[in-house]
Amino acid sequence: MTNFGKRAFRIALGLGVCVPALAAPAFAQDAAEGSEQEIIVTGSRIPTIKDQGPSPVTTIDSDAIRANGYTSVPELLAAMTQNSGETQSPQSGSSADFTPGAQQVDLRGLGPNHTLVLVNGRRIADFPLPYIGRSNFTDISNIPVSLIDKVEILSGAASAIYGSDAIAGVVNFKMKEKLDGITLDYRHGRTQHGGGLSHRVTATGGWSTDRFSIVGGIEYLDQRPLWGFQRKIQDSTEDSPVASTASARRTFYRADYYDDYITPDAGTCERLSNLNFGTVALYNRPRYGDFCGSKESIGYGTIISGRKGFNSFASATYELSDNAKLFVDAQLGISKVRLMYDTTSWAFEQTSSSSDNYFYNSFTGQIEDWGRQFTPEETGGFEMQRSKQTTYSITPGIRGNFGNAWNYEASFNYSRYQSVVRWPQIINQKAKDFFLGAQNGLGDDDYPSFNANPANLYRQLTPAEYDSISADTVYRPYSWTSNAQATLTNGELFQLPAGPVGIALVAEYGKQGYNLRPDPLALTDYYYSWKDSDGSGKRSHAAIGGEVRVPVLDFVTLTGAGRYDRFGYAGRHADKFTYNGGIEVRPTNSLLFRAAYGTAFRAPDLHYLFTGPGNVESSVIDYYTCRQDTPGAGISDCEDYDVDIVAQRSGNRELKAETGKTLTAGAVFSPSRNFHVSVDYFRVSLDNQVNDLRASELTRDEADCRPDGANNTALDPNSPTCQAALARIKRFASGALMNQIESISINPINVAREKTSGIDVAFRGTLPTSFGDFTLSLAHSHVFKHTLVQYTGDPVENKLAADSGYYTPRDKSNGSITWASDGVQFTLSGTRLGKLPNYDEDAFIKASYLFNATLQYDFTDHMRGSLTVRNVFDKMPVKDPTWSSYPYYNTSWFDSIGRSVFLQLTYKLGGSAL
């Protein structure tokens, strides 16, 4: 192999062939017999003719994506067994508040920021808003599934190859690049129970001359929203399995100083009964009293976000000579997303940093609390959050070869993600003036005094009146990354008796930055219950590394890599040397024993470093007060103890880098291209993990650390966890609010250690028969342990336990069976999610199953049609009799979309067959 074409390689993850099965490891027999084309194996930069390295890799190609009915990248990755962490869904509150429209991948349940996501082997810009208001992450929802050639998932540490973030593993999306002719594709989707209609149009093609070639593709997606009120399991509070949350929501309420509701005057609720589509009525909430409310307004949120988007990519090359080629890769995407989590609302508050929100009403002569929601009749329809997301990247470079076996590539990559996000808000002062009138000094107990007629509260607003007290808060965040990289590789540096020694060298320099650019008014008390924090910063990065592959015996190959990374930010720096080593033992061509050990790290997250002071959460459950009233109360027993708090948060520039270690070991048996089985053990440890302590966890820890009403204490008050919780939660020391929560501090810190270990098993077999080929694919991941030590000296916490506060499955499986014959193919695929903790965290809910089916038919060798049914058996989320929070199931793992159908037609103009 001496010419450029045979020596050309890409700085990307490895090639592999995958039949239309759910997911499968690549293996050497997939290559055409007699083929010795050099390729790049996942987790390595050294060209080799073997596509199975010391670390396990799962590959799913475009045929498998279509056959298994995946309509988006989040759906695809949700089926992968290694993706075991709970993440935000489109209908989660944290997604609506912090990262509208974005979704994540979380390998091994270590958090989205510990999985490195690449596109064509290169980093892309982070989503510009932080995950749960805390850390930066990569958004996978904007990656066009129809333009993907294959997805490769590397399990294990890869920092010695790819640098920071590759602790839990690497997910690489390889876009289509070998295209001839023009391929047109249309897909239409709809749900059986209504809502969620979708259209997708895709065009891909390529063109070349003797020296120049270009390939590209475009995708347009029109996804209509699906609403909560369109699904009977979540269209009313009556769907709650817990009595305490099955009562109506408060559309209007007045309460006295003791939080007892003040009953509306006779006929008040009847006069307002046309609101919320005619569902407002007089209701009673046990322990509190009567109010005007609606059971149905809770369904005014989206299950599937509306999205209209355009995505495109292009790759061009120009051959300067037989030994050098210029190239450029480019991507552009624009999406408009609409979603709604809940209706807008208002209640009296002195400031957003006050948890004592009562006023003295001279009209009634008592201390009161007022609040209300705003209905579609008043707002002029559903008020949705809207965002426009623009992503683009460009990578020019040159690649070639010199000497007998040296290959080089030099490139510069720039990627940017920017958004314009609009949240509907209530202007606090204008709302107070509208409902309460002007303040008249101070009244009883020095509370603000208003002469407020309750009739001002119990009235239907006109859209013009609503507009006078509301506005959109507009954020314009952006993030970017740039990186210059040079690589030098030689797959045949010199010969040993067992074969050639390979080497790869890499040097990088780049910068990364972000800027939240929030609405300046959102940093003040201008909006009701919305005082945000700012954040912006940048850092530089330099790295140098090397890798070697040595065949020490005919059947034994050793690999090793080392890399030094240095990050500079705000006059400080973080640096780390990482390394890995692997061994491949092949006693026969069909049997491989493999093992790999590697170290990894993650530089301090930009938002953890640079976020400004602000409020992150507006309310928590006061478990301590609940247990004073009801000793031994469980989690769901305290739902009525929801209180407004001030969660104070700012960045920490003293954070250390997170470090990790990964071990994988296993065996692969593949006697032919029709049979393959692999078993791999994994163990990942993560030290100095950076995380915010969640306010909800702190209040639970505090309740466990302080005596309840029966003077019982669940945890040692002197333990590090208790000391931290008690120090971070500040309560009023005197006065009418004595012992109530005043504020909570949730700054980011370095957490001690998290560990997980388990096993991955994969099988694939094909049985050729006279009436077609049958292919069975199975994969299973089982977690042995997943532990967390929050502070040094704390007891080890089992994250798989029902009472851990985490919803991580121990087991996850997928499988598919495909029959193919003479242009007809049928695939039935399924996923199994193991048992999860219930809402009360005192037991587990049962495992769940989801099945898809796809029938594909080739009308000609240039026209293909397919019919996909997702959720064939129309399964709803597993019932949890304790899940008292809307939508009454775990949205990280389930949805209520139900059965959906997709029709797809593909036609190719010119070129080879489909």
XYZ file of N, CA, C and O in Angstrom, residues 350-442:
372
model
N -42.456 39.857 48.435
C -41.811 41.150 48.647
C -40.653 41.321 47.670
O -40.553 42.325 46.972
N -39.788 40.337 47.613
C -38.717 40.263 46.618
C -38.485 38.793 46.328
O -38.932 37.910 47.073
N -37.754 38.516 45.267
C -37.479 37.119 44.942
C -36.545 36.474 45.951
O -36.417 35.256 45.995
N -35.866 37.289 46.758
C -34.960 36.747 47.774
C -35.621 36.668 49.146
O -34.956 36.433 50.139
N -36.939 36.869 49.194
C -37.657 36.807 50.459
C -38.476 35.528 50.522
O -39.173 35.175 49.572
N -38.396 34.836 51.642
C -39.231 33.656 51.842
C -40.387 33.960 52.793
O -41.151 33.065 53.149
N -40.530 35.215 53.202
C -41.623 35.653 54.075
C -42.547 36.534 53.247
O -42.370 37.751 53.170
N -43.521 35.932 52.595
C -44.295 36.645 51.583
C -45.764 36.782 51.974
O -46.652 36.183 51.387
N -45.999 37.576 53.000
C -47.344 37.953 53.406
C -47.460 39.477 53.336
O -46.450 40.189 53.310
N -48.684 39.964 53.332
C -48.909 41.402 53.421
C -50.096 41.660 54.331
O -50.947 40.781 54.556
N -50.148 42.868 54.871
C -51.276 43.268 55.698
C -52.318 43.922 54.799
O -52.019 44.870 54.067
N -53.532 43.385 54.835
C -54.621 43.908 54.009
C -55.535 44.756 54.887
O -56.334 44.232 55.681
N -55.422 46.074 54.754
C -56.264 46.967 55.557
C -57.726 46.870 55.140
O -58.620 47.231 55.911
N -58.004 46.350 53.937
C -59.388 46.199 53.490
C -60.120 45.151 54.324
O -61.326 45.268 54.585
N -59.393 44.107 54.737
C -60.001 43.037 55.534
C -59.510 43.025 56.972
O -60.047 42.289 57.800
N -58.453 43.810 57.245
C -57.937 43.890 58.602
C -57.176 42.662 59.049
O -57.161 42.329 60.235
N -56.487 41.957 58.131
C -55.729 40.776 58.511
C -54.522 40.591 57.595
O -54.436 41.194 56.523
N -53.615 39.750 58.039
C -52.451 39.394 57.226
C -52.866 38.312 56.241
O -53.513 37.326 56.625
N -52.504 38.495 54.961
C -52.976 37.579 53.923
C -51.857 37.211 52.953
O -50.801 37.847 52.895
N -52.155 36.202 52.181
C -51.315 35.770 51.054
C -52.239 35.554 49.864
O -53.258 34.864 49.990
N -51.923 36.144 48.719
C -52.742 36.013 47.509
C -51.944 35.320 46.411
O -50.725 35.488 46.309
N -52.655 34.597 45.557
C -52.007 34.014 44.390
C -53.019 33.557 43.368
O -54.189 33.338 43.684
N -52.550 33.400 42.126
C -53.438 32.930 41.068
C -52.629 32.482 39.866
O -51.465 32.869 39.671
N -53.251 31.624 39.063
C -52.717 31.262 37.756
C -53.435 32.073 36.692
O -54.524 32.616 36.932
N -52.828 32.142 35.533
C -53.440 32.857 34.412
C -53.879 31.833 33.367
O -53.122 30.940 32.989
N -55.097 31.950 32.940
C -55.742 30.942 32.107
C -55.589 31.261 30.629
O -55.310 32.408 30.257
N -55.777 30.268 29.748
C -55.659 30.527 28.298
C -56.624 31.606 27.813
O -56.308 32.324 26.853
N -57.783 31.711 28.455
C -58.734 32.754 28.037
C -58.177 34.146 28.299
O -58.499 35.104 27.577
N -57.318 34.288 29.310
C -56.759 35.585 29.659
C -55.474 35.884 28.883
O -55.199 37.036 28.540
N -54.693 34.844 28.623
C -53.401 35.046 27.967
C -53.498 35.016 26.447
O -52.502 35.230 25.756
N -54.701 34.758 25.920
C -54.855 34.696 24.472
C -54.393 33.381 23.885
O -53.943 33.326 22.740
N -54.510 32.310 24.649
C -54.058 30.995 24.206
C -52.952 30.491 25.117
O -52.635 31.096 26.146
N -52.344 29.381 24.726
C -51.260 28.831 25.536
C -49.986 29.650 25.324
O -49.555 29.861 24.192
N -49.396 30.080 26.432
C -48.140 30.835 26.367
C -46.971 29.859 26.390
O -46.676 29.247 27.412
N -46.305 29.730 25.266
C -45.237 28.744 25.143
C -43.875 29.414 25.217
O -43.690 30.569 24.810
N -42.921 28.688 25.756
C -41.531 29.108 25.668
C -41.065 28.904 24.231
O -41.357 27.881 23.628
N -40.353 29.860 23.700
C -39.887 29.768 22.314
C -38.383 29.979 22.280
O -37.852 30.854 22.966
N -37.731 29.192 21.482
C -36.288 29.373 21.322
C -35.893 29.122 19.873
O -36.494 28.290 19.188
N -34.913 29.868 19.454
C -34.304 29.669 18.143
C -32.858 29.250 18.372
O -32.084 29.970 18.996
N -32.524 28.076 17.864
C -31.200 27.514 18.077
C -30.438 27.473 16.760
O -30.938 26.936 15.774
N -29.253 28.035 16.757
C -28.417 28.054 15.556
C -27.075 27.414 15.890
O -26.405 27.816 16.842
N -26.718 26.401 15.127
C -25.433 25.741 15.317
C -24.678 25.737 13.990
O -25.276 25.585 12.933
N -23.387 25.922 14.066
C -22.579 25.772 12.856
C -21.151 25.417 13.241
O -20.673 25.717 14.338
N -20.503 24.742 12.342
C -19.097 24.388 12.532
C -18.433 24.308 11.166
O -19.078 24.001 10.160
N -17.156 24.556 11.161
C -16.379 24.457 9.924
C -14.988 23.946 10.271
O -14.407 24.335 11.288
N -14.489 23.043 9.442
C -13.182 22.439 9.675
C -12.415 22.360 8.368
O -12.621 21.442 7.566
N -11.544 23.312 8.076
C -10.646 23.187 6.927
C -9.357 22.485 7.345
O -8.959 22.533 8.524
N -8.713 21.841 6.381
C -7.464 21.185 6.715
C -6.795 20.569 5.507
O -7.262 20.684 4.367
N -5.704 19.911 5.791
C -4.942 19.211 4.754
C -4.506 17.867 5.319
O -4.168 17.760 6.498
N -4.555 16.848 4.503
C -4.079 15.538 4.907
C -3.279 14.925 3.765
O -3.489 15.255 2.595
N -2.384 14.048 4.118
C -1.571 13.428 3.076
C -0.594 12.435 3.658
O -0.740 11.978 4.795
N 0.442 12.117 2.875
C 1.430 11.160 3.327
C 2.784 11.525 2.759
O 2.904 12.288 1.787
N 3.804 11.001 3.410
C 5.176 11.207 2.930
C 5.994 10.002 3.364
O 5.603 9.234 4.250
N 7.146 9.872 2.773
C 7.982 8.727 3.098
C 7.293 7.428 2.698
O 6.438 7.378 1.818
N 7.692 6.380 3.368
C 7.137 5.082 3.038
C 5.808 4.798 3.714
O 4.980 4.080 3.171
N 5.604 5.362 4.935
C 4.412 4.951 5.683
C 3.847 6.031 6.593
O 3.032 5.733 7.456
N 4.281 7.279 6.432
C 3.813 8.341 7.326
C 2.587 9.026 6.747
O 2.544 9.362 5.569
N 1.603 9.228 7.585
C 0.402 9.982 7.235
C 0.286 11.182 8.170
O 0.639 11.104 9.347
N -0.228 12.262 7.644
C -0.377 13.462 8.475
C -1.733 14.098 8.205
O -2.361 13.903 7.166
N -2.176 14.873 9.162
C -3.349 15.725 8.990
C -3.187 16.947 9.873
O -2.799 16.837 11.040
N -3.478 18.111 9.311
C -3.500 19.365 10.057
C -4.847 20.024 9.788
O -5.268 20.140 8.631
N -5.524 20.436 10.845
C -6.861 20.997 10.671
C -7.135 22.044 11.735
O -6.473 22.090 12.784
N -8.126 22.880 11.442
C -8.625 23.852 12.415
C -10.142 23.722 12.453
O -10.809 23.747 11.419
N -10.676 23.568 13.633
C -12.112 23.387 13.801
C -12.688 24.528 14.624
O -12.144 24.882 15.677
N -13.791 25.112 14.140
C -14.525 26.123 14.908
C -15.985 25.707 14.938
O -16.585 25.386 13.903
N -16.559 25.695 16.133
C -17.954 25.305 16.306
C -18.631 26.305 17.239
O -18.033 26.751 18.225
N -19.887 26.628 16.927
C -20.617 27.623 17.719
C -22.079 27.184 17.857
O -22.669 26.619 16.921
N -22.637 27.444 19.035
C -24.038 27.158 19.327
C -24.616 28.414 19.974
O -24.150 28.839 21.032
N -25.607 29.012 19.347
C -26.208 30.211 19.910
C -27.727 30.081 19.887
O -28.290 29.418 19.018
N -28.363 30.711 20.856
C -29.803 30.610 21.005
C -30.404 31.968 21.325
O -29.727 32.857 21.856
N -31.669 32.075 21.003
C -32.497 33.167 21.504
C -33.684 32.498 22.182
O -34.474 31.818 21.531
N -33.775 32.654 23.505
C -34.767 31.931 24.296
C -35.714 32.930 24.950
O -35.266 33.904 25.570
N -37.011 32.669 24.814
C -38.026 33.563 25.374
C -38.918 32.786 26.342
O -39.544 31.806 25.966
N -38.953 33.262 27.599
C -39.839 32.706 28.609
C -40.900 33.750 28.971
O -40.568 34.899 29.283
N -42.183 33.404 28.953
C -43.206 34.356 29.411
C -43.107 34.553 30.920
O -42.971 33.577 31.671
N -43.150 35.797 31.364
C -42.998 36.116 32.779
C -44.031 37.146 33.223
O -44.577 37.905 32.407
N -44.264 37.193 34.530
C -45.099 38.214 35.141
C -44.188 39.271 35.756
O -43.233 38.937 36.479
N -44.466 40.529 35.464
C -43.684 41.634 36.024
C -44.198 41.884 37.437
O -45.348 42.296 37.631
N -43.366 41.630 38.404
C -43.823 41.552 39.784
C -44.466 42.854 40.271
O -45.567 42.849 40.839
N -43.807 43.988 40.096
C -44.339 45.248 40.612
C -45.633 45.623 39.911
O -46.587 46.094 40.544
N -45.699 45.396 38.601
C -46.923 45.723 37.880
C -48.078 44.846 38.335
O -49.225 45.304 38.426
N -47.796 43.577 38.628
C -48.848 42.688 39.115
C -49.319 43.113 40.502
O -50.532 43.097 40.800
N -48.384 43.501 41.364
C -48.777 43.977 42.688
C -49.639 45.231 42.589
O -50.656 45.364 43.287
N -49.230 46.158 41.736
C -50.025 47.378 41.571
C -51.407 47.057 41.022
O -52.406 47.666 41.418
N -51.475 46.105 40.097
C -52.742 45.772 39.445
C -53.710 45.119 40.432
O -54.898 45.472 40.491
N -53.227 44.161 41.223
C -54.118 43.407 42.099
C -54.278 44.035 43.480
O -55.350 43.934 44.088
N -53.226 44.677 43.989
C -53.251 45.158 45.370
C -53.351 46.666 45.488
O -53.739 47.179 46.545
N -52.975 47.383 44.437
C -52.918 48.831 44.533
C -51.604 49.284 45.137
O -50.676 48.501 45.351
N -51.504 50.564 45.446
C -50.267 51.128 45.976
C -50.072 50.702 47.429
O -51.037 50.529 48.191
N -48.819 50.527 47.804
C -48.515 50.173 49.189
C -48.715 51.368 50.096
O -48.334 52.502 49.771
N -49.301 51.114 51.287
C -49.568 52.168 52.273
C -48.715 51.932 53.512
O -49.224 51.643 54.598
N -47.421 52.020 53.345
C -46.535 51.845 54.480
C -46.535 50.421 54.988
O -46.668 49.462 54.230
N -46.412 50.275 56.322
C -46.344 48.975 56.965
C -47.545 48.782 57.880
O -48.048 49.732 58.491
